[in-house]
Short mmCIF file of C-alpha atoms in Angstrom, two decimals:
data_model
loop_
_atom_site.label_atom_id
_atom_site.label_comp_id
_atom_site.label_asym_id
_atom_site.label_seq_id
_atom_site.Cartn_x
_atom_site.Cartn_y
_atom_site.Cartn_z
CA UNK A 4 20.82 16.75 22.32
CA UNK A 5 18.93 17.18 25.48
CA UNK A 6 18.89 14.11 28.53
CA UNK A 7 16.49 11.87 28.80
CA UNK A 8 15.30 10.19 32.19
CA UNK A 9 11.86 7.44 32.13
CA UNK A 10 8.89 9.50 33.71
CA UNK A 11 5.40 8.77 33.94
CA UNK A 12 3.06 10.27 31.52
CA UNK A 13 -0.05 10.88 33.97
CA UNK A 14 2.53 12.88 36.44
CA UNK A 15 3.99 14.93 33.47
CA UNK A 16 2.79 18.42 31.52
CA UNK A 17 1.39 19.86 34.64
CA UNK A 18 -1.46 17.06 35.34
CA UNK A 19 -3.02 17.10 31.77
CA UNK A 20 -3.36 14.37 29.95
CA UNK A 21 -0.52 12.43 27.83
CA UNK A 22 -2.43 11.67 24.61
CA UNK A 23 -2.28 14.11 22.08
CA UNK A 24 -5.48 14.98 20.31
CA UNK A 25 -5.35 13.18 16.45
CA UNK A 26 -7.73 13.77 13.71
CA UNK A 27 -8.43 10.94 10.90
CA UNK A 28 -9.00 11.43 7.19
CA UNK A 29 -9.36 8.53 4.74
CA UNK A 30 -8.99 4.70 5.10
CA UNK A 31 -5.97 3.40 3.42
CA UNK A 32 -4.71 0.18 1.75
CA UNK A 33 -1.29 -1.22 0.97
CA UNK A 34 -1.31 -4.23 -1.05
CA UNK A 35 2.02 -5.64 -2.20
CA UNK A 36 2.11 -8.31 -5.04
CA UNK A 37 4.50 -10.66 -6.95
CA UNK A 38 3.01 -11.60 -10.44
CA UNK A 39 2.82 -14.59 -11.92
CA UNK A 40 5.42 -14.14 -15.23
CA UNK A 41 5.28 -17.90 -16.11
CA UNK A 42 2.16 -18.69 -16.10
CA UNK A 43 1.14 -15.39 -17.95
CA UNK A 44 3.88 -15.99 -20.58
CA UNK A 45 1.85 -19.18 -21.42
CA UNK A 46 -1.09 -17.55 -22.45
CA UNK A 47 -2.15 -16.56 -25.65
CA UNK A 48 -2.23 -13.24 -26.92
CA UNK A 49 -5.89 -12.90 -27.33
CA UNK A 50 -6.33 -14.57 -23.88
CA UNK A 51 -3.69 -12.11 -22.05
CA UNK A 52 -6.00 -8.83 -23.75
CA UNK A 53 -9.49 -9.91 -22.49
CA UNK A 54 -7.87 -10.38 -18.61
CA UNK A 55 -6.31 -6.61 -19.59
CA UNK A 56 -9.44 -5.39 -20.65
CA UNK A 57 -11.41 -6.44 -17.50
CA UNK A 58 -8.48 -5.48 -14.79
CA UNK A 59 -8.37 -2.03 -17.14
CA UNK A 60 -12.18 -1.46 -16.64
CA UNK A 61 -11.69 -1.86 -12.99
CA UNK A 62 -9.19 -0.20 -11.94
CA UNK A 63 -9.49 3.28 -14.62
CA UNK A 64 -12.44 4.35 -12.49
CA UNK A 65 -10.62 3.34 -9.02
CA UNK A 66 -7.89 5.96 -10.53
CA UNK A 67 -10.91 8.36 -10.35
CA UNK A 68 -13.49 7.66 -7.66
CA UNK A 69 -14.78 10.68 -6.21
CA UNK A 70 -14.86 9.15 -2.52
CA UNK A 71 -10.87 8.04 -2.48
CA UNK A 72 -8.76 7.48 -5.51
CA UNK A 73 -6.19 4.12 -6.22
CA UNK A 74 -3.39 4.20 -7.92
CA UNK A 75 -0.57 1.24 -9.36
CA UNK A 76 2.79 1.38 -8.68
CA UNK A 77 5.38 -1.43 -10.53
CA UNK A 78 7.96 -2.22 -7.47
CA UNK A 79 11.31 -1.96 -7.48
CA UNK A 80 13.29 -5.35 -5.88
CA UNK A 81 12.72 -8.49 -4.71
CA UNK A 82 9.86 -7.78 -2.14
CA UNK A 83 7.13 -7.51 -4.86
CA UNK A 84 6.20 -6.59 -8.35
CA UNK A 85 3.40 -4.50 -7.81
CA UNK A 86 1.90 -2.55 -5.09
CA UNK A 87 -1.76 -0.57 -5.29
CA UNK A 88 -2.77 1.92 -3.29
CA UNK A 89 -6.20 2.47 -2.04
CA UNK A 90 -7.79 6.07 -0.50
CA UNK A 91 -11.29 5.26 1.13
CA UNK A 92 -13.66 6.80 2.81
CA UNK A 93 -13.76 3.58 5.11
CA UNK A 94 -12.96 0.39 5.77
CA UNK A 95 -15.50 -1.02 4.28
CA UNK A 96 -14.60 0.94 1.09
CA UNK A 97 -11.38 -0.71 1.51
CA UNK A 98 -12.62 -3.99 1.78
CA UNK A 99 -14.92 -3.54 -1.12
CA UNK A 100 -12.26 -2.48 -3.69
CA UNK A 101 -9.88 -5.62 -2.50
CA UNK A 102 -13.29 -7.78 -3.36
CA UNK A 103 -13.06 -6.02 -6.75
CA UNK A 104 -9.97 -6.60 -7.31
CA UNK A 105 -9.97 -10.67 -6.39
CA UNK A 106 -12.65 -11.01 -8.82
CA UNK A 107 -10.56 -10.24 -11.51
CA UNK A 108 -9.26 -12.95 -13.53
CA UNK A 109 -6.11 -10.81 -13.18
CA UNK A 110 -6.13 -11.89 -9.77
CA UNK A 111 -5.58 -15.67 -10.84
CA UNK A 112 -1.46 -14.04 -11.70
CA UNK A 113 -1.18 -12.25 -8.54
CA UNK A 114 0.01 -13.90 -5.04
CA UNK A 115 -0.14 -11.33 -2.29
CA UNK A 116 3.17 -10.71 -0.76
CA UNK A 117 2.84 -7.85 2.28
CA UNK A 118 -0.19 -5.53 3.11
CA UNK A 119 -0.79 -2.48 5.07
CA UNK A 120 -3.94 -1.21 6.78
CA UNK A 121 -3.87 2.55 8.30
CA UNK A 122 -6.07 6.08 8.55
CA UNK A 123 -4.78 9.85 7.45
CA UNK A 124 -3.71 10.95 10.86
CA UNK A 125 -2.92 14.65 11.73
CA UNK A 126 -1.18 15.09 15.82
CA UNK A 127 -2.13 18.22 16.56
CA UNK A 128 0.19 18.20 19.37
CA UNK A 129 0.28 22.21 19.43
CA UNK A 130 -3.86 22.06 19.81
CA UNK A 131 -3.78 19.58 22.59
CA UNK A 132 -1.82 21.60 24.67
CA UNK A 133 -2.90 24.86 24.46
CA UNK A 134 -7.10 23.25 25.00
CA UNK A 135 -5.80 20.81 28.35
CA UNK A 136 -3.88 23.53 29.69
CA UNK A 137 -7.13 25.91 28.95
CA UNK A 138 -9.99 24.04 30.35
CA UNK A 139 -7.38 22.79 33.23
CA UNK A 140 -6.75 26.24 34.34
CA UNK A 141 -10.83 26.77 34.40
CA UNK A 142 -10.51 23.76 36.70
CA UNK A 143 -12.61 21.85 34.39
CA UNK A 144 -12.73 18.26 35.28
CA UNK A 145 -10.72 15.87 32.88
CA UNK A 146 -13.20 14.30 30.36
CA UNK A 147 -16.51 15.51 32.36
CA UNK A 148 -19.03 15.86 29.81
CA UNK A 149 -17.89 20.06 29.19
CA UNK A 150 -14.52 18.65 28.58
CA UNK A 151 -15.64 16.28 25.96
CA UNK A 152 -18.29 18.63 24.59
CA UNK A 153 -15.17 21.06 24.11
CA UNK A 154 -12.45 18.98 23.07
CA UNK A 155 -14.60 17.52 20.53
CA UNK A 156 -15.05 21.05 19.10
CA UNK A 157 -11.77 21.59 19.26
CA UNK A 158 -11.33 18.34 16.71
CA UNK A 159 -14.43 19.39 14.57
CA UNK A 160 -12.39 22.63 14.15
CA UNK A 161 -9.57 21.23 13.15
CA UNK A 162 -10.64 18.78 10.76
CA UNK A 163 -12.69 21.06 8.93
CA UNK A 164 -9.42 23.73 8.30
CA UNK A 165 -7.28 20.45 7.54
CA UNK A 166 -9.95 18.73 4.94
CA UNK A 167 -7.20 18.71 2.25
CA UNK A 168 -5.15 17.52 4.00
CA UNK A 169 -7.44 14.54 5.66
CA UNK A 170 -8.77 13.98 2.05
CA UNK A 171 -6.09 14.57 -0.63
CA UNK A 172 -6.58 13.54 -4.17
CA UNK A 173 -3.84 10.68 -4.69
CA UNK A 174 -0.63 12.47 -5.51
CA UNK A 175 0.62 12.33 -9.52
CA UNK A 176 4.40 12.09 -8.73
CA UNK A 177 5.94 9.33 -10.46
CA UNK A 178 7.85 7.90 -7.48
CA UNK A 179 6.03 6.34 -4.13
CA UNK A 180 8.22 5.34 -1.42
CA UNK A 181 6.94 3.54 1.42
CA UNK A 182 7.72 2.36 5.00
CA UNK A 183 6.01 1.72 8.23
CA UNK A 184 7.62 2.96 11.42
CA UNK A 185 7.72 2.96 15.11
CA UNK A 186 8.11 5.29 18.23
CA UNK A 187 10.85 3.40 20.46
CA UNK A 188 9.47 1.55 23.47
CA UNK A 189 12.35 0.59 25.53
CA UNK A 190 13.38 0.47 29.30
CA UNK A 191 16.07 2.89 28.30
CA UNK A 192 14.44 4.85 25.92
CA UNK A 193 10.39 5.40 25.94
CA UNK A 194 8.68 8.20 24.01
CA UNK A 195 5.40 7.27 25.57
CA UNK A 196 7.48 8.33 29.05
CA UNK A 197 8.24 11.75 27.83
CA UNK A 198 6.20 15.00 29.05
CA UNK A 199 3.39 15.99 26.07
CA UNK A 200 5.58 19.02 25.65
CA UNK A 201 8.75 17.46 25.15
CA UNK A 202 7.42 15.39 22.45
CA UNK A 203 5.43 18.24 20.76
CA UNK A 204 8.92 20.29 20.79
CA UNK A 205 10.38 16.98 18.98
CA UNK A 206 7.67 16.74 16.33
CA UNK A 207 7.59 20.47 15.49
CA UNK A 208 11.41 20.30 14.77
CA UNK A 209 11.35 17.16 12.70
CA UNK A 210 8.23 18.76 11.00
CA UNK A 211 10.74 21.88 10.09
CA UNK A 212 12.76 19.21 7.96
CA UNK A 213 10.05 17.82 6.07
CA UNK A 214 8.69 21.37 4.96
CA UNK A 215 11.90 22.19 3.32
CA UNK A 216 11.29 19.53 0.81
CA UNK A 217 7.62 20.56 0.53
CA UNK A 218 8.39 21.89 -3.49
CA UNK A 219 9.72 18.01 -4.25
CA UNK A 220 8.25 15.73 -1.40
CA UNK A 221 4.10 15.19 -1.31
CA UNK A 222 4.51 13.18 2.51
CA UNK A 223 1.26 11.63 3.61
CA UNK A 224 1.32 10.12 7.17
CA UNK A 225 -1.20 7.41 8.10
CA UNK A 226 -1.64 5.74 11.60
CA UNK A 227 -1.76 2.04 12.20
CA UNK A 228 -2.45 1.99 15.92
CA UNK A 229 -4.34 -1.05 16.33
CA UNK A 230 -4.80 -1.64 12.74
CA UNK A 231 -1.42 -3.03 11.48
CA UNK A 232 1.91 -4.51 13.02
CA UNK A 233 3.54 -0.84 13.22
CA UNK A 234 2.31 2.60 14.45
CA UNK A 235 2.70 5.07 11.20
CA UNK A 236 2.61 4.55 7.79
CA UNK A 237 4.48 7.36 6.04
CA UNK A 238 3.77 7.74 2.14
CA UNK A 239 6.80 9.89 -0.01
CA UNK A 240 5.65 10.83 -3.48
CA UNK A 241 8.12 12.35 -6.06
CA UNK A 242 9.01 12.83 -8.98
CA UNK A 243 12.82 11.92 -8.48
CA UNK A 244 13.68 9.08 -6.51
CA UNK A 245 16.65 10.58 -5.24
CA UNK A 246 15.06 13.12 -2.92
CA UNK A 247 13.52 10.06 -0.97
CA UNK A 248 17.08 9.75 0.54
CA UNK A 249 18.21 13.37 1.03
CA UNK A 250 15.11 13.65 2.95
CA UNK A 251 15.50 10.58 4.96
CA UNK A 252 18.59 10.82 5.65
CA UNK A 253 18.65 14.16 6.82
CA UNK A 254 15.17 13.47 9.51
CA UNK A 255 17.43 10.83 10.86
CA UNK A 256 19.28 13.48 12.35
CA UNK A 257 16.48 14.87 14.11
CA UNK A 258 16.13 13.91 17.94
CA UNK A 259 12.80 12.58 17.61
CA UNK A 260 14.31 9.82 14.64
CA UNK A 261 18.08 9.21 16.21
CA UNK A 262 16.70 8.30 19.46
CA UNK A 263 13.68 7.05 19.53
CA UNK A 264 12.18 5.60 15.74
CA UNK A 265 12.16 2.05 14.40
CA UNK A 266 11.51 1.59 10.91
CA UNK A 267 10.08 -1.19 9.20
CA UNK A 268 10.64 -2.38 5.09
CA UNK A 269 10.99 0.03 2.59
CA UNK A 270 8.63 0.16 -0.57
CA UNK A 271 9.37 2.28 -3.72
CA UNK A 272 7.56 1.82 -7.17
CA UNK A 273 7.17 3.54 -9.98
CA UNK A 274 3.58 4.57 -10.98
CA UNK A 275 1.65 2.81 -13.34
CA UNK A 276 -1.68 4.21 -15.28
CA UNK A 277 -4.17 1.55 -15.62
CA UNK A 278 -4.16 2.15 -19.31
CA UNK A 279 -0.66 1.40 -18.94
CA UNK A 280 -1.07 -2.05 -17.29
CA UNK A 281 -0.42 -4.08 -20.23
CA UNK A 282 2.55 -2.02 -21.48
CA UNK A 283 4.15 -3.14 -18.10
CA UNK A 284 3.24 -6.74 -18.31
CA UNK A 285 5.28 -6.39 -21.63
CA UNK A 286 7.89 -5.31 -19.65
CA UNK A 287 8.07 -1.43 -21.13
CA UNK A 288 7.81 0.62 -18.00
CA UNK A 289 5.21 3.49 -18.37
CA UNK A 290 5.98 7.23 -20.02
CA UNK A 291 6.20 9.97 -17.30
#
């Protein structure tokens, strides 16, 4: 493991700029519930299928929707019993399917418990570098109106080749684990301090980990900047909870996680059809 020393990020990577370069994909929702068990074991049968039928109608076509998909996940532990998932094409999107959701007379059983607002992100670390250090060598002002014009090419290229990727359908697996994370921030040890290069070098070798597990791990990475209490959001769908742990385990060997991440409460559920809500509020947990 290399040495690290604080340095300032406007006097580092030969005089280009610190940030890297990010492109955003969808708008995504957390929303972590406990259910109400008592007060739904009071009602009648009859009662507990018309509040089914209306959350069902609901949230079946949210499982679908063409412009970001939701999906239902029945939590493991103390920290919730359910947890949905939103994909949206904005906030706004967001915002309408939580208004849905609260008019349900489902809702009247559900007391929020956590929450977690973010965007698909994609660093293209790799990108940055190679367009500073291009339109710095053509002595190019930094962000002059041809530096903008071109960077912002740069990111229109980018998100077109990484669509998919910006705007995946919501992943099938049967296992969602979830946690929010941080890049360390401390006199002693500040990844915002290091040289745009260091950090890219970091990223592409934690990056190597992750793609191992690419045949069992669907990994979705959101960012939170400004939006929630963390930085990243980093979704782990599978279809064996076990991997979540092998794969963890082994980033947390990587430079980038032993030094300098801080993680944040960890979510895992197990997915839920809507046309398997009421099979769950039995208390029979959904086929695979």
């Amino acid at each position: 493991m290399s040495a690290f020393r604080t340095v300032h990020p406007e006097i580092t990577a030969a005089g280009i700029p610190p940030v890297p370069l990010t492109i955003e994909g969808y708008s995504v929702l957390h929303q972590m519930m406990r259910f109400r068990w008592a007060a739904w074991r009071d009602l009648a049968a009859g009662e507990k299928s018309k509040i089914l039928d209306e959350a069902t109608s609901v949230l079946a076509p949210m499982e679908q929707n063409a412009g970001g998909q939701s999906a239902l996940f029945s939590l493991l532990g103390h920290k919730g019993d359910l947890m949905l998932v939103h994909f949206r094409e904005s906030f706004e999107d967001l915002n309408r399917a939580e208004l849905q959701l609260a008019r349900l007379r489902l809702s009247d059983y559900l007391e929020p418990t956590s929450s977690y607002l973010s965007v698909i992100e994609l660093g293209l670390y790799e990108s940055t570098i190679k367009a500073y250090k291009a339109l710095t060598d053509r002595g190019v002002e930094q962000h002059s109106e041809e530096w903008n014009r071109e960077i912002k090419e740069v990111l229109a290229r980018q998100t077109e080749a990484m669509r998919s990727r910006l705007y995946p359908e919501m992943p099938k697996h049967r296992y969602l684990c979830f946690y929010p994370m941080d890049r360390r921030r401390g006199e002693d040890k500040n990844w915002y301090t290091l040289p745009i290069e260091e950090r890219a070098r970091q990223m592409n070798e934690h990056g190597l980990v992750g793609r191992r597990y690419a045949g069992e791990v669907k990994q979705i990475i959101t960012g939170s900047i400004g939006f929630d209490d963390w930085e990243w959001g980093v979704d782990l769908f599978a279809d064996e909870p076990l991997v979540f742990k092998k794969l963890i385990y082994e980033m947390r060997f990587d430079e980038v996680s032993a030094v300098f991440a801080l993680f944040g409460h960890f979510y895992v559920g197990v997915r839920c059809p809507a046309a398997s809500l009421g099979k769950l509020l039995d208390g029979e947990i959904p086929n695979r």
